[in-house]
Amino acid sequence: MQKKYLFAPGPTPVPERVLADMALPIVHHRAPEYSVILQEVRDNLKYLFQTKQEVLIFTSSGTGAMEGCVSNLLSAGDHALAVRGGKFGERWFDICKAYSVDVKAVDVEWGHAVSPEAVEKALNEDPEIKAVYIQASETSTGIYHPVKEIADIIKTRENTILIVDAITALGVVDLPQDEWCLDVVLTGSQKALMLPPGLAFASLSDKAWGFVEKSTLPKYYFDFKKEKKSLGKNQNAYTPNVQLIVGLREILREIKEEGLEKVFERHGSLANATRLAVQAMGLKLYTVDEPSNALTAVWAPEGIDAGKITKLIREKYGITIAGGQDAAKGRIFRIAHLGYAGCFDVITAISALEAVLKELGYKFELCSGLKAAQKALFGE
Ligand SMILES: *Cc1c(COP(=O)(O)O)cnc(C)c1O
């Protein structure tokens, strides 16, 4: 038998209590019992998103909410801007294209964050741009984009909204939707929300709801107005993934019990320890600018294929970490520390990384990473 560990940036481990909750007999989604669950979930989602708005719920992976954020906010031929500095930024661009939106990209070198000035410049060059699509945390590169500064630029423009894919940021770092004027914030269930994949969420500002009113792109399942109306009656428009909603109720209780501030602190501390540990081993962070607290992206040592690292660590120690994608494939590996993660997950990941790198012939001082992680987590 081999014990398994999941340290990939989604799906992430699910707390045992939540797994047990989700194994209970299924509740009918039109029964009064379900409405009680949904009422609590709706209230607590507002706490998580730090918003007064209704948080929409869809049964899909996160990309479903991304697609809905194009089809519900724009019309064919509308101008949009996508910040493209990784896989998920590319996805924004591709969804816009699929819906005949006239999309431009602010291209950002992988591993870098976009500069607010570059976004402002693009907006000044094309005043017709109605929507700016961005990731808060670009999971493919491990970078954190300065969404607050970008929101500051967009909030004064009446005809432009900001859509933030916060799938590995919400519940990891402070992202107060209403306070920062983030017009749309979306997330999915399988990352910081510690659930299996299958739910997607989006919350819209009043300004963004105004865009929904004018949108003429085709939509059917991901119809934001329809879902909002149903939620107002403690129902979902269509059959939701009931078990995941039951799990979500428990997750949101636990997040509330810990308190958002503590949740952000915990992620900050795990991220800090992981970064210090890999650097103490002589490795280099892939992220040039501010890294995301959800995961740490690291260059594989000179001459060692990152694919070998992820393969060996899985086969020999039952640990799943992520490799790089596209241009970063074989060159980087990514260790996640989001959601149901604690200090001994970092210790486990670093310890296994040391063992694997040693086996692959990388020269470094054994325990240097562990020592740095322990110092960061537990003090001198
Ligand atoms: C995981 C992720 C998504 C959504 O991917 P799905 O596989 O559709 O859930 C989108 N954006 C970011 C930043 C992500 O990390």
mmCIF file of C-alpha atoms and ligand atoms in Angstrom:
data_model
loop_
_atom_site.group_PDB
_atom_site.id
_atom_site.type_symbol
_atom_site.label_atom_id
_atom_site.label_comp_id
_atom_site.label_asym_id
_atom_site.label_seq_id
_atom_site.Cartn_x
_atom_site.Cartn_y
_atom_site.Cartn_z
ATOM 1 C CA MET A 1 0.000 0.000 0.000
ATOM 2 C CA GLN A 2 1.112 3.500 -0.744
ATOM 3 C CA LYS A 3 -0.360 6.538 1.005
ATOM 4 C CA LYS A 4 -1.346 9.223 -1.511
ATOM 5 C CA TYR A 5 -0.905 12.959 -1.219
ATOM 6 C CA LEU A 6 -2.429 15.569 -3.490
ATOM 7 C CA PHE A 7 -0.322 18.731 -3.790
ATOM 8 C CA ALA A 8 -1.546 19.861 -7.212
ATOM 9 C CA PRO A 9 -3.304 23.187 -7.789
ATOM 10 C CA GLY A 10 -6.633 21.518 -8.293
ATOM 11 C CA PRO A 11 -8.307 19.261 -7.596
ATOM 12 C CA THR A 12 -7.191 19.629 -3.992
ATOM 13 C CA PRO A 13 -7.808 17.326 -1.002
ATOM 14 C CA VAL A 14 -11.284 17.297 0.542
ATOM 15 C CA PRO A 15 -11.581 17.408 4.364
ATOM 16 C CA GLU A 16 -12.705 14.075 5.849
ATOM 17 C CA ARG A 17 -15.785 15.553 7.526
ATOM 18 C CA VAL A 18 -16.952 16.930 4.201
ATOM 19 C CA LEU A 19 -16.418 13.596 2.456
ATOM 20 C CA ALA A 20 -18.562 11.954 5.124
ATOM 21 C CA ASP A 21 -21.280 14.596 4.684
ATOM 22 C CA MET A 22 -21.350 14.014 0.957
ATOM 23 C CA ALA A 23 -21.868 10.266 1.489
ATOM 24 C CA LEU A 24 -25.277 10.860 3.137
ATOM 25 C CA PRO A 25 -28.441 9.917 1.214
ATOM 26 C CA ILE A 26 -29.303 12.390 -1.514
ATOM 27 C CA VAL A 27 -31.748 15.216 -0.792
ATOM 28 C CA HIS A 28 -34.249 16.139 -3.495
ATOM 29 C CA HIS A 29 -33.394 19.528 -4.974
ATOM 30 C CA ARG A 30 -37.011 20.725 -4.934
ATOM 31 C CA ALA A 31 -37.678 19.574 -1.350
ATOM 32 C CA PRO A 32 -37.986 22.132 1.483
ATOM 33 C CA GLU A 33 -34.978 20.466 3.123
ATOM 34 C CA TYR A 34 -32.803 21.508 0.180
ATOM 35 C CA SER A 35 -33.976 25.117 0.330
ATOM 36 C CA VAL A 36 -32.760 25.327 3.917
ATOM 37 C CA ILE A 37 -29.318 24.103 2.839
ATOM 38 C CA LEU A 38 -29.233 26.492 -0.112
ATOM 39 C CA GLN A 39 -30.248 29.465 2.039
ATOM 40 C CA GLU A 40 -27.273 28.868 4.333
ATOM 41 C CA VAL A 41 -24.945 28.338 1.368
ATOM 42 C CA ARG A 42 -26.114 31.586 -0.277
ATOM 43 C CA ASP A 43 -25.512 33.574 2.915
ATOM 44 C CA ASN A 44 -22.068 32.126 3.488
ATOM 45 C CA LEU A 45 -21.000 32.531 -0.134
ATOM 46 C CA LYS A 46 -21.567 36.257 0.337
ATOM 47 C CA TYR A 47 -19.215 36.126 3.308
ATOM 48 C CA LEU A 48 -16.582 34.319 1.228
ATOM 49 C CA PHE A 49 -16.873 36.712 -1.742
ATOM 50 C CA GLN A 50 -17.119 39.721 0.605
ATOM 51 C CA THR A 51 -20.131 40.966 -1.311
ATOM 52 C CA LYS A 52 -23.752 41.911 -0.838
ATOM 53 C CA GLN A 53 -24.564 40.458 -4.252
ATOM 54 C CA GLU A 54 -26.114 37.076 -4.964
ATOM 55 C CA VAL A 55 -23.413 34.528 -5.783
ATOM 56 C CA LEU A 56 -24.558 32.432 -8.740
ATOM 57 C CA ILE A 57 -24.043 28.665 -8.620
ATOM 58 C CA PHE A 58 -23.633 26.392 -11.627
ATOM 59 C CA THR A 59 -22.983 22.682 -11.899
ATOM 60 C CA SER A 60 -19.874 22.666 -14.072
ATOM 61 C CA SER A 61 -16.147 23.029 -13.750
ATOM 62 C CA GLY A 62 -14.773 26.557 -13.383
ATOM 63 C CA THR A 63 -14.579 27.078 -17.126
ATOM 64 C CA GLY A 64 -18.380 27.042 -17.256
ATOM 65 C CA ALA A 65 -18.495 30.211 -15.159
ATOM 66 C CA MET A 66 -15.776 31.725 -17.378
ATOM 67 C CA GLU A 67 -17.847 31.014 -20.469
ATOM 68 C CA GLY A 68 -20.929 32.478 -18.772
ATOM 69 C CA CYS A 69 -18.967 35.625 -18.045
ATOM 70 C CA VAL A 70 -18.526 36.151 -21.765
ATOM 71 C CA SER A 71 -21.966 35.046 -23.004
ATOM 72 C CA ASN A 72 -23.895 36.974 -20.339
ATOM 73 C CA LEU A 73 -21.977 40.244 -20.377
ATOM 74 C CA LEU A 74 -21.288 40.951 -24.043
ATOM 75 C CA SER A 75 -22.791 40.967 -27.518
ATOM 76 C CA ALA A 76 -21.225 39.812 -30.793
ATOM 77 C CA GLY A 77 -18.639 42.296 -32.029
ATOM 78 C CA ASP A 78 -18.168 43.949 -28.635
ATOM 79 C CA HIS A 79 -14.596 44.864 -27.810
ATOM 80 C CA ALA A 80 -12.865 43.106 -24.926
ATOM 81 C CA LEU A 81 -9.392 42.801 -23.485
ATOM 82 C CA ALA A 82 -7.814 39.652 -22.074
ATOM 83 C CA VAL A 83 -4.695 39.631 -19.930
ATOM 84 C CA ARG A 84 -2.761 36.730 -21.443
ATOM 85 C CA GLY A 85 0.159 35.612 -19.333
ATOM 86 C CA GLY A 86 -0.548 31.916 -18.974
ATOM 87 C CA LYS A 87 -2.876 29.043 -19.836
ATOM 88 C CA PHE A 88 -5.901 30.538 -18.131
ATOM 89 C CA GLY A 89 -5.435 33.994 -19.628
ATOM 90 C CA GLU A 90 -5.349 32.251 -23.001
ATOM 91 C CA ARG A 91 -8.621 30.583 -22.111
ATOM 92 C CA TRP A 92 -10.300 33.978 -21.640
ATOM 93 C CA PHE A 93 -9.061 35.005 -25.061
ATOM 94 C CA ASP A 94 -10.254 31.757 -26.682
ATOM 95 C CA ILE A 95 -13.740 31.908 -25.119
ATOM 96 C CA CYS A 96 -14.155 35.489 -26.361
ATOM 97 C CA LYS A 97 -13.127 34.367 -29.855
ATOM 98 C CA ALA A 98 -15.590 31.460 -29.728
ATOM 99 C CA TYR A 99 -18.375 33.959 -29.051
ATOM 100 C CA SER A 100 -17.367 36.378 -31.843
ATOM 101 C CA VAL A 101 -16.193 39.002 -29.392
ATOM 102 C CA ASP A 102 -13.593 41.389 -30.820
ATOM 103 C CA VAL A 103 -10.924 40.548 -28.254
ATOM 104 C CA LYS A 104 -7.437 41.971 -27.930
ATOM 105 C CA ALA A 105 -4.766 40.639 -25.606
ATOM 106 C CA VAL A 106 -2.300 42.262 -23.296
ATOM 107 C CA ASP A 107 0.447 39.690 -23.651
ATOM 108 C CA VAL A 108 2.536 39.113 -20.580
ATOM 109 C CA GLU A 109 5.646 36.987 -20.490
ATOM 110 C CA TRP A 110 4.990 33.791 -18.514
ATOM 111 C CA GLY A 111 6.146 34.111 -14.919
ATOM 112 C CA HIS A 112 5.507 37.845 -14.938
ATOM 113 C CA ALA A 113 2.522 39.842 -13.679
ATOM 114 C CA VAL A 114 0.747 42.329 -15.923
ATOM 115 C CA SER A 115 1.462 45.960 -15.170
ATOM 116 C CA PRO A 116 -1.611 48.107 -14.483
ATOM 117 C CA GLU A 117 -0.114 50.674 -16.881
ATOM 118 C CA ALA A 118 -0.222 48.179 -19.752
ATOM 119 C CA VAL A 119 -3.932 47.615 -19.127
ATOM 120 C CA GLU A 120 -4.570 51.353 -18.885
ATOM 121 C CA LYS A 121 -2.682 51.953 -22.127
ATOM 122 C CA ALA A 122 -4.741 49.323 -23.960
ATOM 123 C CA LEU A 123 -7.940 50.877 -22.630
ATOM 124 C CA ASN A 124 -6.866 54.335 -23.754
ATOM 125 C CA GLU A 125 -5.991 53.011 -27.208
ATOM 126 C CA ASP A 126 -9.446 51.486 -27.620
ATOM 127 C CA PRO A 127 -12.155 53.280 -25.632
ATOM 128 C CA GLU A 128 -14.688 50.764 -27.006
ATOM 129 C CA ILE A 129 -13.374 48.002 -24.739
ATOM 130 C CA LYS A 130 -16.291 46.915 -22.564
ATOM 131 C CA ALA A 131 -14.779 44.097 -20.580
ATOM 132 C CA VAL A 132 -11.341 43.301 -19.196
ATOM 133 C CA TYR A 133 -10.750 39.622 -18.418
ATOM 134 C CA ILE A 134 -8.017 38.638 -15.990
ATOM 135 C CA GLN A 135 -6.909 35.995 -13.484
ATOM 136 C CA ALA A 136 -6.149 37.052 -9.924
ATOM 137 C CA SER A 137 -3.849 34.060 -9.574
ATOM 138 C CA GLU A 138 -2.628 32.633 -12.906
ATOM 139 C CA THR A 139 -2.340 28.995 -11.873
ATOM 140 C CA SER A 140 -0.228 27.908 -14.844
ATOM 141 C CA THR A 141 2.636 30.233 -13.910
ATOM 142 C CA GLY A 142 2.031 30.825 -10.191
ATOM 143 C CA ILE A 143 1.845 34.593 -10.562
ATOM 144 C CA TYR A 144 -0.504 37.032 -8.810
ATOM 145 C CA HIS A 145 -1.814 39.840 -11.031
ATOM 146 C CA PRO A 146 -2.393 43.253 -9.391
ATOM 147 C CA VAL A 147 -6.192 43.147 -9.637
ATOM 148 C CA LYS A 148 -6.805 45.901 -7.092
ATOM 149 C CA GLU A 149 -4.725 48.413 -9.041
ATOM 150 C CA ILE A 150 -6.440 47.367 -12.273
ATOM 151 C CA ALA A 151 -9.868 47.669 -10.646
ATOM 152 C CA ASP A 152 -8.908 51.206 -9.604
ATOM 153 C CA ILE A 153 -8.349 52.060 -13.259
ATOM 154 C CA ILE A 154 -11.583 50.465 -14.456
ATOM 155 C CA LYS A 155 -13.997 51.561 -11.738
ATOM 156 C CA THR A 156 -14.038 55.164 -12.982
ATOM 157 C CA ARG A 157 -14.862 54.085 -16.554
ATOM 158 C CA GLU A 158 -18.597 53.837 -16.965
ATOM 159 C CA ASN A 159 -18.554 51.573 -20.007
ATOM 160 C CA THR A 160 -15.958 49.037 -18.904
ATOM 161 C CA ILE A 161 -16.096 46.213 -16.380
ATOM 162 C CA LEU A 162 -13.446 43.957 -14.852
ATOM 163 C CA ILE A 163 -13.964 40.204 -14.712
ATOM 164 C CA VAL A 164 -11.696 38.361 -12.305
ATOM 165 C CA ASP A 165 -11.125 34.624 -12.541
ATOM 166 C CA ALA A 166 -10.320 33.988 -8.884
ATOM 167 C CA ILE A 167 -10.329 30.197 -9.019
ATOM 168 C CA THR A 168 -7.022 29.888 -7.145
ATOM 169 C CA ALA A 169 -7.315 33.238 -5.325
ATOM 170 C CA LEU A 170 -10.694 33.385 -3.612
ATOM 171 C CA GLY A 171 -10.301 31.801 -0.191
ATOM 172 C CA VAL A 172 -6.510 32.133 -0.498
ATOM 173 C CA VAL A 173 -5.856 35.879 -0.508
ATOM 174 C CA ASP A 174 -7.963 38.874 0.456
ATOM 175 C CA LEU A 175 -10.104 39.821 -2.538
ATOM 176 C CA PRO A 176 -12.960 41.943 -1.188
ATOM 177 C CA GLN A 177 -15.290 42.171 -4.168
ATOM 178 C CA ASP A 178 -17.442 45.120 -3.124
ATOM 179 C CA GLU A 179 -14.686 47.161 -1.485
ATOM 180 C CA TRP A 180 -12.343 46.834 -4.484
ATOM 181 C CA CYS A 181 -15.100 47.259 -7.098
ATOM 182 C CA LEU A 182 -14.396 43.928 -8.784
ATOM 183 C CA ASP A 183 -17.326 43.760 -11.204
ATOM 184 C CA VAL A 184 -17.299 40.007 -11.538
ATOM 185 C CA VAL A 185 -15.528 37.454 -9.357
ATOM 186 C CA LEU A 186 -15.736 33.799 -10.249
ATOM 187 C CA THR A 187 -14.432 30.582 -8.800
ATOM 188 C CA GLY A 188 -14.793 26.799 -8.884
ATOM 189 C CA SER A 189 -15.224 24.097 -6.261
ATOM 190 C CA GLN A 190 -12.048 22.037 -6.636
ATOM 191 C CA LYS A 191 -9.309 24.470 -5.593
ATOM 192 C CA ALA A 192 -9.440 26.666 -2.496
ATOM 193 C CA LEU A 193 -12.980 25.465 -1.785
ATOM 194 C CA MET A 194 -11.653 21.972 -1.012
ATOM 195 C CA LEU A 195 -14.462 20.137 -2.823
ATOM 196 C CA PRO A 196 -14.479 17.702 -5.718
ATOM 197 C CA PRO A 197 -14.767 19.365 -9.148
ATOM 198 C CA GLY A 198 -18.267 20.201 -10.333
ATOM 199 C CA LEU A 199 -19.433 23.578 -9.059
ATOM 200 C CA ALA A 200 -18.715 27.033 -10.467
ATOM 201 C CA PHE A 201 -19.621 30.388 -8.941
ATOM 202 C CA ALA A 202 -19.870 33.970 -10.144
ATOM 203 C CA SER A 203 -20.853 37.162 -8.389
ATOM 204 C CA LEU A 204 -21.691 40.368 -10.276
ATOM 205 C CA SER A 205 -21.701 44.028 -9.254
ATOM 206 C CA ASP A 206 -24.677 46.280 -10.077
ATOM 207 C CA LYS A 207 -22.590 47.719 -12.906
ATOM 208 C CA ALA A 208 -22.023 44.213 -14.320
ATOM 209 C CA TRP A 209 -25.742 43.352 -14.005
ATOM 210 C CA GLY A 210 -26.361 46.388 -16.203
ATOM 211 C CA PHE A 211 -24.159 44.753 -18.852
ATOM 212 C CA VAL A 212 -26.189 41.533 -18.530
ATOM 213 C CA GLU A 213 -29.317 43.507 -19.441
ATOM 214 C CA LYS A 214 -27.709 44.610 -22.720
ATOM 215 C CA SER A 215 -26.046 41.330 -23.678
ATOM 216 C CA THR A 216 -27.410 39.551 -26.746
ATOM 217 C CA LEU A 217 -24.977 36.630 -27.064
ATOM 218 C CA PRO A 218 -26.689 33.226 -27.030
ATOM 219 C CA LYS A 219 -26.908 31.459 -23.672
ATOM 220 C CA TYR A 220 -29.028 28.741 -22.198
ATOM 221 C CA TYR A 221 -27.668 26.717 -19.253
ATOM 222 C CA PHE A 222 -25.294 29.478 -18.138
ATOM 223 C CA ASP A 223 -28.011 32.124 -18.009
ATOM 224 C CA PHE A 224 -27.093 34.469 -15.169
ATOM 225 C CA LYS A 225 -30.492 36.166 -14.909
ATOM 226 C CA LYS A 226 -32.327 32.859 -14.760
ATOM 227 C CA GLU A 227 -30.052 31.477 -12.030
ATOM 228 C CA LYS A 228 -30.291 34.673 -9.987
ATOM 229 C CA LYS A 229 -34.068 34.580 -10.129
ATOM 230 C CA SER A 230 -34.160 30.937 -8.997
ATOM 231 C CA LEU A 231 -31.698 31.502 -6.170
ATOM 232 C CA GLY A 232 -33.955 34.277 -4.895
ATOM 233 C CA LYS A 233 -36.489 31.505 -4.275
ATOM 234 C CA ASN A 234 -33.866 29.209 -2.712
ATOM 235 C CA GLN A 235 -33.811 27.038 -5.792
ATOM 236 C CA ASN A 236 -31.389 26.392 -8.628
ATOM 237 C CA ALA A 237 -32.663 26.828 -12.165
ATOM 238 C CA TYR A 238 -31.718 23.225 -13.053
ATOM 239 C CA THR A 239 -30.834 20.108 -11.053
ATOM 240 C CA PRO A 240 -27.684 21.050 -9.163
ATOM 241 C CA ASN A 241 -25.001 18.669 -7.963
ATOM 242 C CA VAL A 242 -26.808 18.205 -4.659
ATOM 243 C CA GLN A 243 -23.985 16.293 -2.960
ATOM 244 C CA LEU A 244 -21.514 19.065 -3.715
ATOM 245 C CA ILE A 245 -23.907 21.687 -2.357
ATOM 246 C CA VAL A 246 -24.161 19.647 0.840
ATOM 247 C CA GLY A 247 -20.357 19.488 0.979
ATOM 248 C CA LEU A 248 -20.163 23.203 0.275
ATOM 249 C CA ARG A 249 -22.405 23.967 3.233
ATOM 250 C CA GLU A 250 -19.881 22.255 5.519
ATOM 251 C CA ILE A 251 -16.872 23.870 3.792
ATOM 252 C CA LEU A 252 -18.351 27.343 4.170
ATOM 253 C CA ARG A 253 -19.072 26.679 7.856
ATOM 254 C CA GLU A 254 -15.438 25.695 8.359
ATOM 255 C CA ILE A 255 -14.125 28.738 6.489
ATOM 256 C CA LYS A 256 -16.375 30.984 8.558
ATOM 257 C CA GLU A 257 -15.299 29.297 11.746
ATOM 258 C CA GLU A 258 -11.619 29.810 10.917
ATOM 259 C CA GLY A 259 -12.358 33.339 9.724
ATOM 260 C CA LEU A 260 -11.229 34.786 6.389
ATOM 261 C CA GLU A 261 -8.334 36.668 7.932
ATOM 262 C CA LYS A 262 -6.911 33.466 9.421
ATOM 263 C CA VAL A 263 -7.494 31.609 6.166
ATOM 264 C CA PHE A 264 -5.419 34.204 4.282
ATOM 265 C CA GLU A 265 -2.721 34.169 6.969
ATOM 266 C CA ARG A 266 -2.445 30.390 6.806
ATOM 267 C CA HIS A 267 -2.022 30.431 3.029
ATOM 268 C CA GLY A 268 0.539 33.235 3.307
ATOM 269 C CA SER A 269 2.552 31.283 5.813
ATOM 270 C CA LEU A 270 2.519 28.014 3.809
ATOM 271 C CA ALA A 271 3.469 29.863 0.625
ATOM 272 C CA ASN A 272 6.287 31.702 2.361
ATOM 273 C CA ALA A 273 7.736 28.505 3.837
ATOM 274 C CA THR A 274 7.581 26.693 0.485
ATOM 275 C CA ARG A 275 9.305 29.528 -1.368
ATOM 276 C CA LEU A 276 12.058 29.805 1.234
ATOM 277 C CA ALA A 277 12.556 26.045 1.258
ATOM 278 C CA VAL A 278 13.071 25.600 -2.484
ATOM 279 C CA GLN A 279 15.363 28.622 -2.624
ATOM 280 C CA ALA A 280 17.408 27.255 0.274
ATOM 281 C CA MET A 281 17.921 24.134 -1.858
ATOM 282 C CA GLY A 282 19.452 26.341 -4.532
ATOM 283 C CA LEU A 283 16.378 26.212 -6.767
ATOM 284 C CA LYS A 284 14.957 29.239 -8.534
ATOM 285 C CA LEU A 285 11.378 30.470 -8.407
ATOM 286 C CA TYR A 286 9.684 30.638 -11.797
ATOM 287 C CA THR A 287 7.744 33.719 -10.759
ATOM 288 C CA VAL A 288 9.595 36.945 -11.386
ATOM 289 C CA ASP A 289 6.922 39.210 -9.876
ATOM 290 C CA GLU A 290 4.628 38.725 -6.879
ATOM 291 C CA PRO A 291 3.854 35.016 -6.585
ATOM 292 C CA SER A 292 0.397 33.630 -5.851
ATOM 293 C CA ASN A 293 -0.065 32.213 -2.359
ATOM 294 C CA ALA A 294 -1.913 29.233 -3.827
ATOM 295 C CA LEU A 295 1.093 27.495 -5.334
ATOM 296 C CA THR A 296 4.833 27.755 -5.832
ATOM 297 C CA ALA A 297 6.222 27.395 -9.355
ATOM 298 C CA VAL A 298 9.878 26.395 -9.499
ATOM 299 C CA TRP A 299 12.460 25.950 -12.272
ATOM 300 C CA ALA A 300 13.757 22.402 -12.480
ATOM 301 C CA PRO A 301 17.525 22.312 -11.901
ATOM 302 C CA GLU A 302 19.751 22.646 -14.966
ATOM 303 C CA GLY A 303 19.847 19.347 -16.872
ATOM 304 C CA ILE A 304 16.930 17.701 -15.058
ATOM 305 C CA ASP A 305 13.600 17.330 -16.863
ATOM 306 C CA ALA A 306 10.789 18.559 -14.601
ATOM 307 C CA GLY A 307 8.667 15.703 -15.931
ATOM 308 C CA LYS A 308 11.096 13.272 -14.282
ATOM 309 C CA ILE A 309 10.628 15.026 -10.957
ATOM 310 C CA THR A 310 6.823 14.874 -11.042
ATOM 311 C CA LYS A 311 6.885 11.264 -12.263
ATOM 312 C CA LEU A 312 9.342 10.006 -9.651
ATOM 313 C CA ILE A 313 7.679 11.830 -6.775
ATOM 314 C CA ARG A 314 4.338 10.261 -7.729
ATOM 315 C CA GLU A 315 5.593 6.754 -8.376
ATOM 316 C CA LYS A 316 7.951 6.467 -5.457
ATOM 317 C CA TYR A 317 6.159 8.510 -2.801
ATOM 318 C CA GLY A 318 2.519 8.711 -3.928
ATOM 319 C CA ILE A 319 2.708 12.507 -4.145
ATOM 320 C CA THR A 320 1.036 14.401 -6.957
ATOM 321 C CA ILE A 321 2.535 17.781 -7.795
ATOM 322 C CA ALA A 322 2.038 19.549 -11.112
ATOM 323 C CA GLY A 323 4.436 20.030 -13.982
ATOM 324 C CA GLY A 324 4.532 22.953 -16.364
ATOM 325 C CA GLN A 325 2.227 23.498 -19.328
ATOM 326 C CA ASP A 326 3.041 24.439 -22.926
ATOM 327 C CA ALA A 327 6.253 26.482 -23.045
ATOM 328 C CA ALA A 328 6.979 25.651 -19.398
ATOM 329 C CA LYS A 329 6.462 21.890 -19.899
ATOM 330 C CA GLY A 330 9.444 19.890 -18.679
ATOM 331 C CA ARG A 331 11.044 23.022 -17.313
ATOM 332 C CA ILE A 332 9.076 23.795 -14.163
ATOM 333 C CA PHE A 333 7.143 22.009 -11.433
ATOM 334 C CA ARG A 334 4.411 23.440 -9.233
ATOM 335 C CA ILE A 335 3.687 22.634 -5.607
ATOM 336 C CA ALA A 336 0.240 23.669 -4.397
ATOM 337 C CA HIS A 337 -0.541 24.748 -0.854
ATOM 338 C CA LEU A 338 -4.147 25.856 -1.036
ATOM 339 C CA GLY A 339 -7.391 24.746 0.491
ATOM 340 C CA TYR A 340 -7.174 21.874 2.961
ATOM 341 C CA ALA A 341 -3.463 22.406 3.533
ATOM 342 C CA GLY A 342 -1.382 22.742 6.665
ATOM 343 C CA CYS A 343 2.242 23.072 7.692
ATOM 344 C CA PHE A 344 2.989 19.353 7.551
ATOM 345 C CA ASP A 345 1.878 19.247 3.936
ATOM 346 C CA VAL A 346 4.699 21.664 3.137
ATOM 347 C CA ILE A 347 7.128 19.571 5.181
ATOM 348 C CA THR A 348 6.015 16.414 3.357
ATOM 349 C CA ALA A 349 6.290 18.007 -0.076
ATOM 350 C CA ILE A 350 9.741 19.484 0.567
ATOM 351 C CA SER A 351 11.034 16.300 2.146
ATOM 352 C CA ALA A 352 9.920 14.247 -0.857
ATOM 353 C CA LEU A 353 11.316 16.832 -3.264
ATOM 354 C CA GLU A 354 14.697 16.571 -1.569
ATOM 355 C CA ALA A 355 14.648 12.777 -1.823
ATOM 356 C CA VAL A 356 13.714 12.857 -5.500
ATOM 357 C CA LEU A 357 16.195 15.543 -6.510
ATOM 358 C CA LYS A 358 18.948 13.688 -4.712
ATOM 359 C CA GLU A 359 18.075 10.545 -6.629
ATOM 360 C CA LEU A 360 18.075 12.480 -9.907
ATOM 361 C CA GLY A 361 21.608 13.685 -9.216
ATOM 362 C CA TYR A 362 20.999 17.290 -8.228
ATOM 363 C CA LYS A 363 23.778 18.568 -5.963
ATOM 364 C CA PHE A 364 22.536 20.369 -2.870
ATOM 365 C CA GLU A 365 22.828 20.144 0.866
ATOM 366 C CA LEU A 366 20.360 17.537 2.108
ATOM 367 C CA CYS A 367 17.805 18.967 4.597
ATOM 368 C CA SER A 368 18.554 22.548 3.534
ATOM 369 C CA GLY A 369 15.013 22.935 2.233
ATOM 370 C CA LEU A 370 13.478 21.206 5.217
ATOM 371 C CA LYS A 371 15.460 23.360 7.609
ATOM 372 C CA ALA A 372 14.298 26.546 5.902
ATOM 373 C CA ALA A 373 10.680 25.381 5.865
ATOM 374 C CA GLN A 374 10.750 24.454 9.529
ATOM 375 C CA LYS A 375 12.377 27.732 10.465
ATOM 376 C CA ALA A 376 9.696 29.652 8.575
ATOM 377 C CA LEU A 377 6.825 27.600 9.979
ATOM 378 C CA PHE A 378 7.917 26.986 13.542
ATOM 379 C CA GLY A 379 10.433 29.738 14.272
ATOM 380 C CA GLU A 380 14.106 29.447 15.131
HETATM 381 C C1 LIG B 1 -8.536 25.557 -12.443
HETATM 382 C C2 LIG B 1 -8.668 26.883 -13.037
HETATM 383 C C3 LIG B 1 -9.693 27.197 -13.940
HETATM 384 C C4 LIG B 1 -10.824 26.293 -14.326
HETATM 385 O O1 LIG B 1 -10.554 25.094 -14.764
HETATM 386 P P1 LIG B 1 -11.668 23.955 -14.768
HETATM 387 O O2 LIG B 1 -10.870 22.779 -15.127
HETATM 388 O O3 LIG B 1 -12.682 24.323 -15.774
HETATM 389 O O4 LIG B 1 -12.271 23.918 -13.400
HETATM 390 C C5 LIG B 1 -9.747 28.471 -14.446
HETATM 391 N N1 LIG B 1 -8.884 29.408 -14.057
HETATM 392 C C6 LIG B 1 -7.912 29.169 -13.179
HETATM 393 C C7 LIG B 1 -7.010 30.281 -12.780
HETATM 394 C C8 LIG B 1 -7.765 27.905 -12.632
HETATM 395 O O5 LIG B 1 -6.788 27.669 -11.745
#
